[in-house]
Coordinates of C-alpha atoms in Angstrom, one line a residue:
Chain B
X1 CA 51.8 35.5 133.4
X2 CA 55.0 37.4 133.3
X3 CA 56.3 38.5 136.6
X4 CA 58.4 41.5 136.1
X5 CA 60.1 41.7 139.5
X6 CA 60.9 45.2 140.6
X7 CA 61.8 44.3 144.1
X8 CA 65.2 42.6 144.5
X9 CA 65.1 39.0 145.6
X10 CA 65.7 38.6 149.3
X11 CA 68.5 36.1 148.7
X12 CA 70.6 38.9 147.2
X13 CA 72.7 40.9 149.6
X14 CA 71.7 44.0 148.0
X15 CA 73.7 46.7 149.6
X16 CA 76.9 44.7 149.1
X17 CA 76.2 44.0 145.5
X18 CA 74.8 47.2 144.2
X19 CA 77.6 49.5 145.1
X20 CA 81.3 49.0 144.6
X21 CA 83.2 51.8 146.3
X22 CA 84.1 50.9 149.8
X23 CA 85.2 53.3 152.4
X24 CA 88.8 52.2 152.0
X25 CA 88.8 52.8 148.3
X26 CA 87.2 56.2 148.8
X27 CA 90.0 57.0 151.3
X28 CA 92.7 56.2 148.7
X29 CA 90.8 58.0 146.0
X30 CA 90.7 61.1 148.1
X31 CA 94.3 60.8 149.2
X32 CA 95.6 60.0 145.7
X33 CA 93.7 62.9 144.2
X34 CA 94.9 65.4 146.8
X35 CA 98.5 64.3 147.2
X36 CA 99.4 64.3 143.5
X37 CA 98.3 67.8 142.9
X38 CA 100.8 70.3 143.9
X39 CA 103.3 69.1 146.4
X40 CA 105.5 67.8 143.7
X41 CA 105.0 70.9 141.6
X42 CA 104.5 73.9 143.9
X43 CA 106.7 73.4 146.9
X44 CA 109.3 75.7 145.5
X45 CA 106.9 78.6 145.1
X46 CA 105.7 78.2 148.7
X47 CA 109.2 78.1 150.1
X48 CA 110.0 81.2 148.1
X49 CA 107.1 83.1 149.6
X50 CA 107.4 82.1 153.2
X51 CA 110.9 81.0 153.9
X52 CA 111.9 78.1 156.1
X53 CA 108.7 78.0 158.0
X54 CA 106.6 77.2 154.9
X55 CA 105.2 74.1 156.6
X56 CA 102.9 76.5 158.4
X57 CA 101.3 77.5 155.1
X58 CA 100.6 73.8 154.3
X59 CA 99.2 73.2 157.8
X60 CA 96.8 76.2 157.6
X61 CA 95.9 75.6 154.0
X62 CA 95.0 72.0 154.6
X63 CA 92.9 72.9 157.6
X64 CA 90.7 75.2 155.5
X65 CA 90.5 72.5 152.9
X66 CA 89.6 69.8 155.4
X67 CA 86.8 72.0 156.8
X68 CA 85.5 72.5 153.2
X69 CA 85.8 68.7 152.9
X70 CA 83.5 68.4 155.9
X71 CA 80.9 70.6 154.2
X72 CA 81.2 68.4 151.1
X73 CA 80.8 65.3 153.2
X74 CA 77.6 66.7 154.8
X75 CA 76.2 67.5 151.3
X76 CA 77.3 64.3 149.7
X77 CA 75.6 62.3 152.4
X78 CA 72.4 64.3 151.9
X79 CA 72.5 64.3 148.1
X80 CA 74.6 61.2 147.0
X81 CA 74.7 62.0 143.3
X82 CA 77.6 62.6 141.1
X83 CA 77.0 66.2 140.2
X84 CA 78.8 67.7 143.2
X85 CA 78.9 71.5 143.7
X86 CA 76.4 72.2 140.9
X87 CA 73.8 70.0 142.5
X88 CA 74.3 71.5 146.0
X89 CA 74.1 75.1 144.7
X90 CA 71.0 74.2 142.7
X91 CA 69.4 72.7 145.7
X92 CA 70.3 75.6 148.0
X93 CA 69.6 78.6 145.7
X94 CA 67.5 77.2 142.8
X95 CA 69.0 79.9 140.6
X96 CA 69.8 78.6 137.1
X97 CA 72.4 81.3 136.1
X98 CA 74.2 80.8 139.4
X99 CA 74.2 77.0 139.0
X100 CA 75.5 77.5 135.4
X101 CA 78.2 79.8 136.7
X102 CA 79.3 77.4 139.4
X103 CA 79.3 74.4 136.9
X104 CA 81.4 76.3 134.3
X105 CA 83.8 77.6 137.0
X106 CA 84.3 74.0 138.2
X107 CA 84.9 72.9 134.6
X108 CA 87.3 75.8 134.1
X109 CA 89.1 75.0 137.4
X110 CA 89.5 71.4 136.4
X111 CA 90.9 72.4 133.0
X112 CA 93.4 74.8 134.5
X113 CA 94.4 72.2 137.0
X114 CA 95.1 69.7 134.2
X115 CA 97.2 72.3 132.5
X116 CA 99.2 73.1 135.6
X117 CA 99.8 69.4 136.2
X118 CA 100.8 68.8 132.6
X119 CA 103.4 71.5 132.9
X120 CA 104.6 70.0 136.2
X121 CA 104.8 66.6 134.5
X122 CA 107.0 68.1 131.8
X123 CA 109.4 69.6 134.3
X124 CA 109.9 66.2 136.0
X125 CA 110.1 64.5 132.7
X126 CA 112.9 66.9 131.8
X127 CA 115.1 65.4 134.5
X128 CA 114.7 61.9 132.9
X129 CA 115.1 62.9 129.3
X130 CA 115.7 66.5 128.4
X131 CA 115.5 66.0 124.7
X132 CA 112.0 67.0 123.7
X133 CA 110.7 70.5 124.4
X134 CA 108.5 70.9 127.5
X135 CA 105.5 72.0 125.5
X136 CA 105.6 68.9 123.4
X137 CA 105.9 66.6 126.5
X138 CA 102.9 68.2 128.2
X139 CA 100.8 68.1 125.0
X140 CA 101.6 64.4 124.4
X141 CA 100.9 63.7 128.1
X142 CA 97.4 65.3 127.8
X143 CA 96.7 63.5 124.5
X144 CA 97.7 60.2 126.0
X145 CA 95.4 60.7 129.0
X146 CA 92.5 61.5 126.7
X147 CA 93.1 58.3 124.8
X148 CA 93.5 56.2 127.9
X149 CA 90.3 57.7 129.3
X150 CA 88.5 57.0 126.0
X151 CA 89.5 53.3 126.1
X152 CA 88.5 53.1 129.7
X153 CA 91.7 51.9 131.4
X154 CA 91.2 54.6 134.0
X155 CA 88.3 52.7 135.5
X156 CA 90.3 50.2 137.5
X157 CA 90.0 51.0 141.2
X158 CA 93.0 48.8 141.8
X159 CA 95.1 50.9 139.4
X160 CA 94.0 53.9 141.3
X161 CA 95.0 52.4 144.6
X162 CA 98.4 51.3 143.3
X163 CA 99.2 54.7 142.0
X164 CA 98.2 56.2 145.3
X165 CA 100.7 53.8 147.1
X166 CA 103.4 55.0 144.7
X167 CA 102.6 58.6 145.5
X168 CA 102.8 58.0 149.2
X169 CA 106.0 56.1 148.7
X170 CA 107.6 59.1 146.9
X171 CA 106.7 61.4 149.8
X172 CA 107.9 58.7 152.3
X173 CA 111.3 58.8 150.6
X174 CA 111.5 62.6 151.3
X175 CA 110.5 61.9 155.0
X176 CA 113.2 59.2 155.4
X177 CA 115.8 61.5 154.0
X178 CA 114.7 64.1 156.5
X179 CA 114.8 61.6 159.4
X180 CA 118.3 60.4 158.4
X181 CA 119.4 64.0 158.1
X182 CA 118.2 64.7 161.6
X183 CA 119.7 61.6 163.1
X184 CA 123.0 62.5 161.5
X185 CA 122.8 65.6 163.6
X186 CA 123.0 67.9 160.6
X187 CA 119.6 69.5 160.9
X188 CA 119.2 73.1 162.0
X189 CA 115.8 73.3 163.5
X190 CA 115.9 77.1 163.6
X191 CA 115.0 77.1 159.9
X192 CA 111.6 75.8 160.7
X193 CA 110.6 79.0 162.4
X194 CA 112.2 81.4 159.8
X195 CA 109.7 83.5 158.0
X196 CA 111.2 85.5 155.2
X197 CA 109.9 89.1 155.5
X198 CA 112.5 90.6 153.2
X199 CA 110.7 89.7 150.0
X200 CA 107.5 91.0 148.5
X201 CA 105.5 90.4 151.6
X202 CA 106.6 92.7 154.4
X203 CA 104.9 91.1 157.4
X204 CA 105.1 87.5 158.6
X205 CA 101.3 87.2 158.4
X206 CA 101.2 88.3 154.7
X207 CA 104.1 86.0 153.9
X208 CA 102.3 83.0 155.4
X209 CA 99.0 84.0 153.6
X210 CA 100.9 84.2 150.4
X211 CA 102.3 80.7 151.1
X212 CA 98.8 79.4 151.8
X213 CA 97.6 80.9 148.6
X214 CA 100.4 79.2 146.6
X215 CA 100.2 75.9 148.4
X216 CA 96.4 75.7 148.1
X217 CA 96.6 74.0 144.8
X218 CA 98.0 71.1 146.7
X219 CA 94.8 70.9 148.8
X220 CA 92.4 70.7 145.9
X221 CA 91.1 67.6 144.3
X222 CA 89.0 66.3 147.2
X223 CA 85.9 67.8 145.5
X224 CA 86.2 65.1 142.8
X225 CA 85.2 62.4 145.3
X226 CA 81.6 63.5 144.7
X227 CA 82.2 61.6 141.3
X228 CA 81.8 58.3 143.1
X229 CA 79.2 59.3 145.7
X230 CA 76.4 57.3 144.2
X231 CA 78.5 54.1 144.1
X232 CA 79.8 54.4 147.6
X233 CA 78.7 51.7 150.1
X234 CA 77.1 53.2 153.1
X235 CA 78.1 56.8 152.2
X236 CA 76.8 58.1 155.6
X237 CA 79.7 56.4 157.3
X238 CA 82.2 56.3 154.5
X239 CA 82.3 59.9 153.4
X240 CA 83.1 61.7 156.6
X241 CA 85.8 59.2 157.5
X242 CA 87.4 58.8 154.1
X243 CA 87.1 62.4 152.8
X244 CA 88.0 64.3 156.0
X245 CA 90.3 61.4 157.0
X246 CA 92.1 61.5 153.7
X247 CA 92.5 65.3 154.0
X248 CA 93.9 65.0 157.5
X249 CA 96.4 62.3 156.4
X250 CA 97.3 64.4 153.3
X251 CA 97.8 67.4 155.6
X252 CA 100.1 65.5 157.9
X253 CA 102.2 64.2 155.0
X254 CA 102.4 67.8 153.6
X255 CA 103.6 69.3 156.9
X256 CA 106.2 66.5 157.5
X257 CA 107.4 66.7 153.9
X258 CA 107.8 70.5 154.0
X259 CA 109.7 70.2 157.3
X260 CA 112.0 67.5 155.8
X261 CA 112.5 69.6 152.7
X262 CA 113.3 72.8 154.7
X263 CA 115.7 70.9 156.9
X264 CA 117.7 69.2 154.2
X265 CA 117.8 71.8 151.4
X266 CA 118.6 75.5 151.6
X267 CA 115.4 77.5 151.1
X268 CA 116.9 79.5 148.3
X269 CA 117.6 76.2 146.4
X270 CA 114.1 75.0 146.9
X271 CA 112.7 78.4 145.8
X272 CA 114.6 78.5 142.5
X273 CA 113.9 74.9 141.5
X274 CA 111.2 73.8 139.0
X275 CA 111.0 70.4 140.6
X276 CA 111.7 71.3 144.2
X277 CA 111.3 67.9 145.9
X278 CA 113.9 66.5 143.6
X279 CA 116.4 68.8 145.3
X280 CA 115.9 66.9 148.6
X281 CA 116.8 63.7 146.9
X282 CA 119.8 65.2 145.2
X283 CA 121.4 66.1 148.5
X284 CA 122.8 62.6 148.6
X285 CA 121.8 62.0 152.2
X286 CA 120.8 58.4 151.6
X287 CA 123.5 55.9 150.8
X288 CA 122.4 55.3 147.2
X289 CA 123.8 56.9 144.1
X290 CA 122.2 60.3 143.5
X291 CA 121.5 59.4 139.9
X292 CA 119.6 56.3 140.9
X293 CA 117.6 58.2 143.5
X294 CA 116.8 61.1 141.2
X295 CA 115.6 58.8 138.5
X296 CA 113.5 56.8 140.9
X297 CA 112.0 59.9 142.4
X298 CA 111.2 61.5 139.1
X299 CA 109.3 58.4 138.0
X300 CA 107.4 58.4 141.2
X301 CA 106.6 62.1 140.8
X302 CA 105.4 61.4 137.2
X303 CA 103.1 58.7 138.4
X304 CA 101.7 60.9 141.2
X305 CA 101.0 63.7 138.8
X306 CA 99.5 61.3 136.2
X307 CA 97.1 59.9 138.9
X308 CA 95.7 63.3 139.7
X309 CA 95.6 64.5 136.1
X310 CA 93.6 61.4 135.2
X311 CA 90.9 62.3 137.6
X312 CA 90.6 65.8 136.3
X313 CA 90.4 64.5 132.7
X314 CA 87.7 62.1 133.7
X315 CA 85.7 64.9 135.4
X316 CA 85.7 67.4 132.6
X317 CA 83.7 65.4 130.0
X318 CA 81.4 64.2 132.8
X319 CA 80.5 67.9 133.6
X320 CA 80.0 68.6 129.9
X321 CA 77.8 65.5 129.6
X322 CA 75.6 66.6 132.5
X323 CA 75.3 70.1 131.1
X324 CA 74.5 68.8 127.6
X325 CA 71.8 66.6 129.1
X326 CA 70.3 69.7 130.7
X327 CA 70.4 71.6 127.5
X328 CA 72.8 74.3 128.6
X329 CA 75.6 73.4 126.2
X330 CA 75.3 71.8 122.8
X331 CA 73.8 68.3 122.8
X332 CA 76.9 66.9 121.0
X333 CA 78.6 66.7 124.4
X334 CA 76.1 64.1 125.5
X335 CA 77.2 61.8 122.6
X336 CA 78.4 58.5 123.9
X337 CA 80.6 56.3 121.9
X338 CA 78.5 53.3 121.0
X339 CA 81.1 50.7 121.9
X340 CA 83.4 52.3 124.4
X341 CA 80.6 54.1 126.2
X342 CA 82.8 57.2 126.6
X343 CA 81.7 60.8 126.1
X344 CA 84.2 61.1 123.2
X345 CA 83.2 64.6 122.1
X346 CA 83.6 66.0 125.5
X347 CA 86.9 64.2 126.0
X348 CA 88.4 65.6 122.8
X349 CA 87.1 69.0 123.6
X350 CA 88.6 68.9 127.1
X351 CA 91.9 67.8 125.5
X352 CA 91.8 70.7 123.0
X353 CA 91.1 73.3 125.7
X354 CA 93.8 72.1 128.0
X355 CA 96.2 71.9 125.0
X356 CA 95.3 75.4 124.0
X357 CA 96.0 76.6 127.6
X358 CA 99.5 75.0 127.4
X359 CA 100.2 76.5 123.9
X360 CA 99.0 80.0 124.9
X361 CA 100.8 79.9 128.2
X362 CA 104.1 78.8 126.5
X363 CA 103.7 81.6 123.8
X364 CA 103.0 84.2 126.5
X365 CA 106.0 83.0 128.5
X366 CA 108.3 83.1 125.5
X367 CA 107.0 86.5 124.4
X368 CA 108.4 87.7 127.7
X369 CA 105.1 87.7 129.6
X370 CA 107.1 86.9 132.7
X371 CA 104.7 84.3 134.0
X372 CA 105.5 81.0 135.5
X373 CA 103.0 78.7 133.7
X374 CA 102.7 76.1 136.5
X375 CA 102.0 78.8 139.1
X376 CA 99.7 80.8 136.9
X377 CA 97.4 77.9 136.0
X378 CA 97.5 76.7 139.6
X379 CA 96.4 80.1 140.7
X380 CA 93.6 80.1 138.2
X381 CA 92.5 76.8 139.5
X382 CA 92.7 78.0 143.1
X383 CA 90.8 81.2 142.5
X384 CA 87.9 79.4 140.8
X385 CA 87.9 76.5 143.4
X386 CA 88.0 78.9 146.4
X387 CA 85.0 80.7 145.1
X388 CA 83.2 77.4 144.6
X389 CA 84.3 76.1 148.1
X390 CA 82.9 79.3 149.7
X391 CA 79.6 78.9 147.9
X392 CA 79.4 75.2 148.8
X393 CA 79.9 76.0 152.5
X394 CA 77.1 78.7 152.2
X395 CA 74.9 76.1 150.4
X396 CA 75.7 73.6 153.2
X397 CA 74.5 76.1 155.9
X398 CA 71.5 77.1 153.9
X399 CA 70.4 73.5 153.3
X400 CA 70.3 72.8 157.1
X401 CA 66.9 71.6 158.0
X402 CA 66.1 70.4 154.5
X403 CA 66.2 66.8 153.2
X404 CA 67.2 65.5 156.5
X405 CA 65.0 62.4 156.6
X406 CA 67.9 60.1 155.8
X407 CA 70.9 59.8 158.1
X408 CA 73.5 62.3 157.1
X409 CA 76.8 63.6 158.4
X410 CA 76.6 67.0 160.1
X411 CA 79.7 69.2 159.9
X412 CA 80.5 71.3 162.9
X413 CA 78.8 74.7 162.3
X414 CA 81.4 77.1 163.9
X415 CA 84.1 75.3 161.9
X416 CA 82.1 75.8 158.7
X417 CA 82.1 79.6 159.4
X418 CA 85.9 79.4 160.1
X419 CA 86.3 77.6 156.8
X420 CA 84.2 80.1 154.9
X421 CA 86.2 83.0 156.2
X422 CA 89.4 81.1 155.5
X423 CA 88.4 80.4 151.9
X424 CA 87.4 84.0 151.3
X425 CA 90.6 85.3 152.9
X426 CA 92.8 83.1 150.7
X427 CA 90.6 84.0 147.7
X428 CA 91.0 87.7 148.4
X429 CA 94.7 87.5 148.8
X430 CA 95.2 85.3 145.7
X431 CA 93.4 87.8 143.5
X432 CA 95.1 90.7 145.2
X433 CA 98.5 89.1 144.7
X434 CA 98.0 88.1 141.1
X435 CA 95.2 90.1 139.5
X436 CA 96.2 88.9 136.0
X437 CA 95.0 85.4 136.9
X438 CA 91.5 86.9 136.6
X439 CA 92.1 87.4 132.9
X440 CA 92.8 83.7 132.5
X441 CA 89.7 82.8 134.7
X442 CA 87.6 85.0 132.4
X443 CA 89.0 83.4 129.3
X444 CA 88.2 79.9 130.6
X445 CA 84.7 81.0 131.8
X446 CA 84.3 82.5 128.3
X447 CA 84.6 79.0 126.8
X448 CA 81.6 78.0 128.8
X449 CA 79.7 81.1 127.8
X450 CA 80.5 80.4 124.1
X451 CA 79.1 76.9 124.5
X452 CA 76.0 78.2 126.2
X453 CA 75.4 80.8 123.4
X454 CA 76.0 78.1 120.8
X455 CA 73.2 76.0 122.4
X456 CA 71.0 79.0 122.9
X457 CA 71.1 80.2 119.3
X458 CA 71.7 77.1 117.3
X459 CA 70.7 74.2 119.5
X460 CA 67.3 72.8 119.6
X461 CA 65.7 72.2 123.0
X462 CA 65.7 68.6 124.0
X463 CA 68.7 67.5 122.0
X464 CA 70.4 66.4 125.1
X465 CA 67.7 63.9 126.1
X466 CA 66.4 63.3 122.7
X467 CA 64.7 60.0 121.8
X468 CA 67.2 57.8 120.2
X469 CA 66.4 56.6 116.8
X470 CA 65.2 53.2 117.7
X471 CA 64.7 52.2 114.1
X472 CA 68.4 51.9 113.8
X473 CA 68.3 48.9 116.2
Chain E
X1 CA 67.5 27.9 132.4
X2 CA 68.4 31.3 133.9
X3 CA 69.4 33.8 131.1
X4 CA 71.4 36.9 131.8
X5 CA 70.8 39.8 129.4
X6 CA 73.5 42.4 129.9
X7 CA 73.0 46.0 128.9
X8 CA 75.5 48.9 128.8
X9 CA 72.6 51.3 127.9
X10 CA 73.5 51.0 124.2
X11 CA 70.9 50.5 121.5
X12 CA 72.8 47.4 120.5
X13 CA 72.1 45.8 123.8
X14 CA 68.5 46.4 123.2
X15 CA 68.9 44.8 119.8
X16 CA 70.6 41.8 121.5
X17 CA 67.6 41.4 123.9
X18 CA 65.2 41.5 120.9
X19 CA 67.4 39.0 119.1
X20 CA 67.1 36.5 122.0
X21 CA 63.4 36.9 122.0
X22 CA 63.3 36.3 118.3
X23 CA 64.4 32.7 118.4
X24 CA 64.6 31.4 121.9
X25 CA 61.9 29.2 123.4
X26 CA 60.3 30.9 126.4
X27 CA 59.2 27.7 127.9
X28 CA 62.8 26.6 128.3
X29 CA 63.8 29.8 130.0
X30 CA 62.8 29.9 133.7
X31 CA 64.1 33.3 134.5
X32 CA 65.7 36.3 132.8
X33 CA 68.0 38.7 134.7
X34 CA 68.6 42.0 133.0
X35 CA 71.9 43.3 134.3
X36 CA 73.4 46.8 133.9
X37 CA 76.8 47.7 135.3
X38 CA 77.6 51.2 136.5
X39 CA 81.3 52.1 136.1
X40 CA 82.0 54.4 139.0
X41 CA 85.4 55.8 137.9
X42 CA 84.4 56.3 134.2
X43 CA 83.6 59.8 132.9
X44 CA 80.1 58.8 132.3
X45 CA 79.3 56.0 134.7
X46 CA 76.2 54.9 132.8
X47 CA 74.4 56.4 129.8
X48 CA 71.0 55.2 128.7
X49 CA 70.5 55.4 124.9
X50 CA 67.7 52.9 124.9
X51 CA 64.9 55.0 126.1
X52 CA 63.6 58.5 126.1
X53 CA 64.4 59.0 129.8
X54 CA 64.6 62.5 131.2
X55 CA 68.0 63.4 132.6
X56 CA 67.4 64.3 136.2
X57 CA 69.1 67.5 137.4
X58 CA 70.7 65.6 140.2
X59 CA 72.7 63.7 137.5
X60 CA 72.1 60.3 138.8
X61 CA 73.8 57.6 136.8
X62 CA 71.9 55.0 138.8
X63 CA 68.6 56.4 137.4
X64 CA 70.0 56.1 133.9
X65 CA 70.9 52.4 134.6
X66 CA 67.5 51.7 136.1
X67 CA 65.8 53.2 133.1
X68 CA 67.9 51.2 130.6
X69 CA 67.2 48.0 132.6
X70 CA 63.5 48.8 132.6
X71 CA 63.6 49.3 128.8
X72 CA 65.3 46.0 128.2
X73 CA 63.0 44.2 130.7
X74 CA 60.0 45.6 128.9
X75 CA 61.1 43.6 125.7
X76 CA 60.3 40.4 127.6
X77 CA 56.9 41.6 128.9
X78 CA 54.3 38.9 128.4
X79 CA 56.8 36.5 127.0
X80 CA 56.7 34.0 129.8
X81 CA 59.8 33.9 132.0
X82 CA 60.1 35.8 135.2
X83 CA 62.2 39.0 134.6
X84 CA 64.5 40.4 137.2
X85 CA 66.1 43.8 137.0
X86 CA 69.5 44.2 138.4
X87 CA 71.9 47.1 138.6
X88 CA 75.4 46.4 139.6
X89 CA 78.5 48.5 140.1
X90 CA 82.1 47.9 139.1
X91 CA 84.0 46.6 136.1
X92 CA 81.4 45.6 133.4
X93 CA 82.9 42.3 132.4
X94 CA 83.7 41.2 135.9
X95 CA 80.2 42.0 137.2
X96 CA 78.5 40.2 134.3
X97 CA 80.6 37.1 134.9
X98 CA 80.0 37.3 138.7
X99 CA 76.3 37.6 138.0
X100 CA 76.4 34.6 135.8
X101 CA 78.1 32.6 138.5
X102 CA 75.8 33.8 141.2
X103 CA 72.6 33.2 139.5
X104 CA 73.9 29.9 138.0
X105 CA 73.1 31.2 134.6
X106 CA 72.7 28.9 131.5
X107 CA 73.3 31.7 129.0
X108 CA 74.7 35.2 128.9
X109 CA 73.5 37.5 126.2
X110 CA 75.8 40.5 125.3
X111 CA 76.0 42.9 122.5
X112 CA 79.4 43.4 120.9
X113 CA 81.3 45.8 119.0
X114 CA 80.6 48.5 116.6
X115 CA 81.1 48.6 112.9
X116 CA 84.4 49.4 111.3
X117 CA 87.4 51.1 112.7
X118 CA 86.5 51.2 116.4
X119 CA 85.9 47.5 116.4
X120 CA 89.2 46.5 114.7
X121 CA 91.4 49.0 116.5
X122 CA 90.2 48.8 120.1
X123 CA 90.4 45.3 121.3
X124 CA 89.6 44.2 124.8
X125 CA 85.9 44.9 125.0
X126 CA 83.5 43.7 127.6
X127 CA 82.0 41.1 125.3
X128 CA 85.4 39.6 124.6
X129 CA 86.2 39.2 128.3
X130 CA 82.7 37.8 129.0
X131 CA 83.2 35.2 126.2
X132 CA 86.5 34.2 127.7
X133 CA 85.6 33.9 131.3
X134 CA 81.9 33.3 131.6
X135 CA 80.9 30.0 133.3
X136 CA 78.3 29.3 130.7
X137 CA 77.6 29.7 126.9
X138 CA 77.6 33.3 125.7
X139 CA 75.5 34.7 122.9
X140 CA 77.3 37.7 121.4
X141 CA 74.9 39.7 119.2
X142 CA 76.7 41.6 116.6
X143 CA 75.3 44.6 114.7
X144 CA 74.1 43.9 111.2
X145 CA 76.5 45.1 108.4
X146 CA 75.6 48.6 107.4
X147 CA 75.0 48.0 103.6
X148 CA 72.3 45.5 104.1
X149 CA 69.9 48.1 105.5

């Protein structure tokens, strides 16, 4: 008689075999994802808003983000599936329209983030080779990442780790420059307490809040670690340590890097630069030729931005796939390439939406729209993610007492309230400061609505999980 | 002989399993391990096209892998050899090769390639790597040419 074994054999070390993401890999995944987004791109904006003390903005921003990370860690250890925020909101509120809104917001945030990063990529690329127009560079960059993702090169955990090391190395260069500068006795520490109140923000508190709002893009990315939740060994231990630990390390690096930047470069120079950290390297404080250092640093920055953008481009088709399987967007997004096993329709769609953002943004800028595309798209990401973060914290609190039969990480409750208030305060300020970003948010959410309506009117129920035509086999 | 039947959730991998059953002698096979590999960093870590499985709202790729493995295992129901279901995690080719070493397999069965462009343009597939590095013979089941059907 056949013996179809459903129980794993005892000689197989099951937990070891079945999952492949260790705590250490998870830590580097978090760190790489967070570090790449923003610090290379946005430090100039933050410096402009706050003045020499802009490290405070990074410190406070990362605190709010790390608390949010703790809420994620609690939820991920309770519900270790890949769907992230959508799943938590669904569990907590069981309201389909709300779940849909959160899912689409997450997708939109991810797309805006890809756009912002692609523009940032182009501005660093410009320092290496200023021939091609920035729009072309960013479009080619996005297209290449889509292809790379389709083929599946992105799946190497070692590649991910290597890129994270390079990212950290880039920031370490900035730190070393700062230390050398200090030991040469050239540093004026007074700059670290200067808050610029002469600009748009009259009071120090508002200036710092503005800085947090601009710097917050650099704190995002940790939510993507839910992607690998299901494949993490011992998530109960690994998640709190790696996620919150990754955030704390990222925060420390940010604060030190901002201090180093403020000490070595005049704040006005940082504020007016598109690739602000490059200015630190250009000061010629290290005994290497400035050209060499600039090139090296640009390459490192490009790798860092690529690492983070890759994760966003992996996430978008995944979200679309999940929604298609649930019949809320057309079933075509659940199509998997028969050989590469990639959701190719979703990938191409993501590429097109991000590309359109870049084209529209460039057209608006050239038409005298007076926007800074990196900043605008980053703001859109931040607005959407802050709303999601706030809802996730509420979901975390609401789900207390449920599904607690398995061991799970419990985040500190008063801290969660602090995090909730922090997220909402930054959200309020960000919208207040740049209300036009809401138009962009609405535009991106509109894409989700169009997909929903397409499925509602033209889709047939069950296409997402339709029985495959087995006769083809 | 211990035979490993790999599945990536594709219909072709189901065809490969059926192909093995169509010619192999069940009395010579002691055990069959159906192995699926989840790719944690991929956009879709595992997709099951072999069965009419319902997509859970939690979005569990592990459930998808379990269901694909169950579909393939069902092919061998009542055939003779003991059938194990295994879900692993990591890089597909590596995990299949590791499984072959670990279970001391005598044969690995994989499905390979699609028809046409994708097959000729995109080299470096899982099947190729398994062929190159597996510690035992490999049966690569290719899709039938389209015009014959």
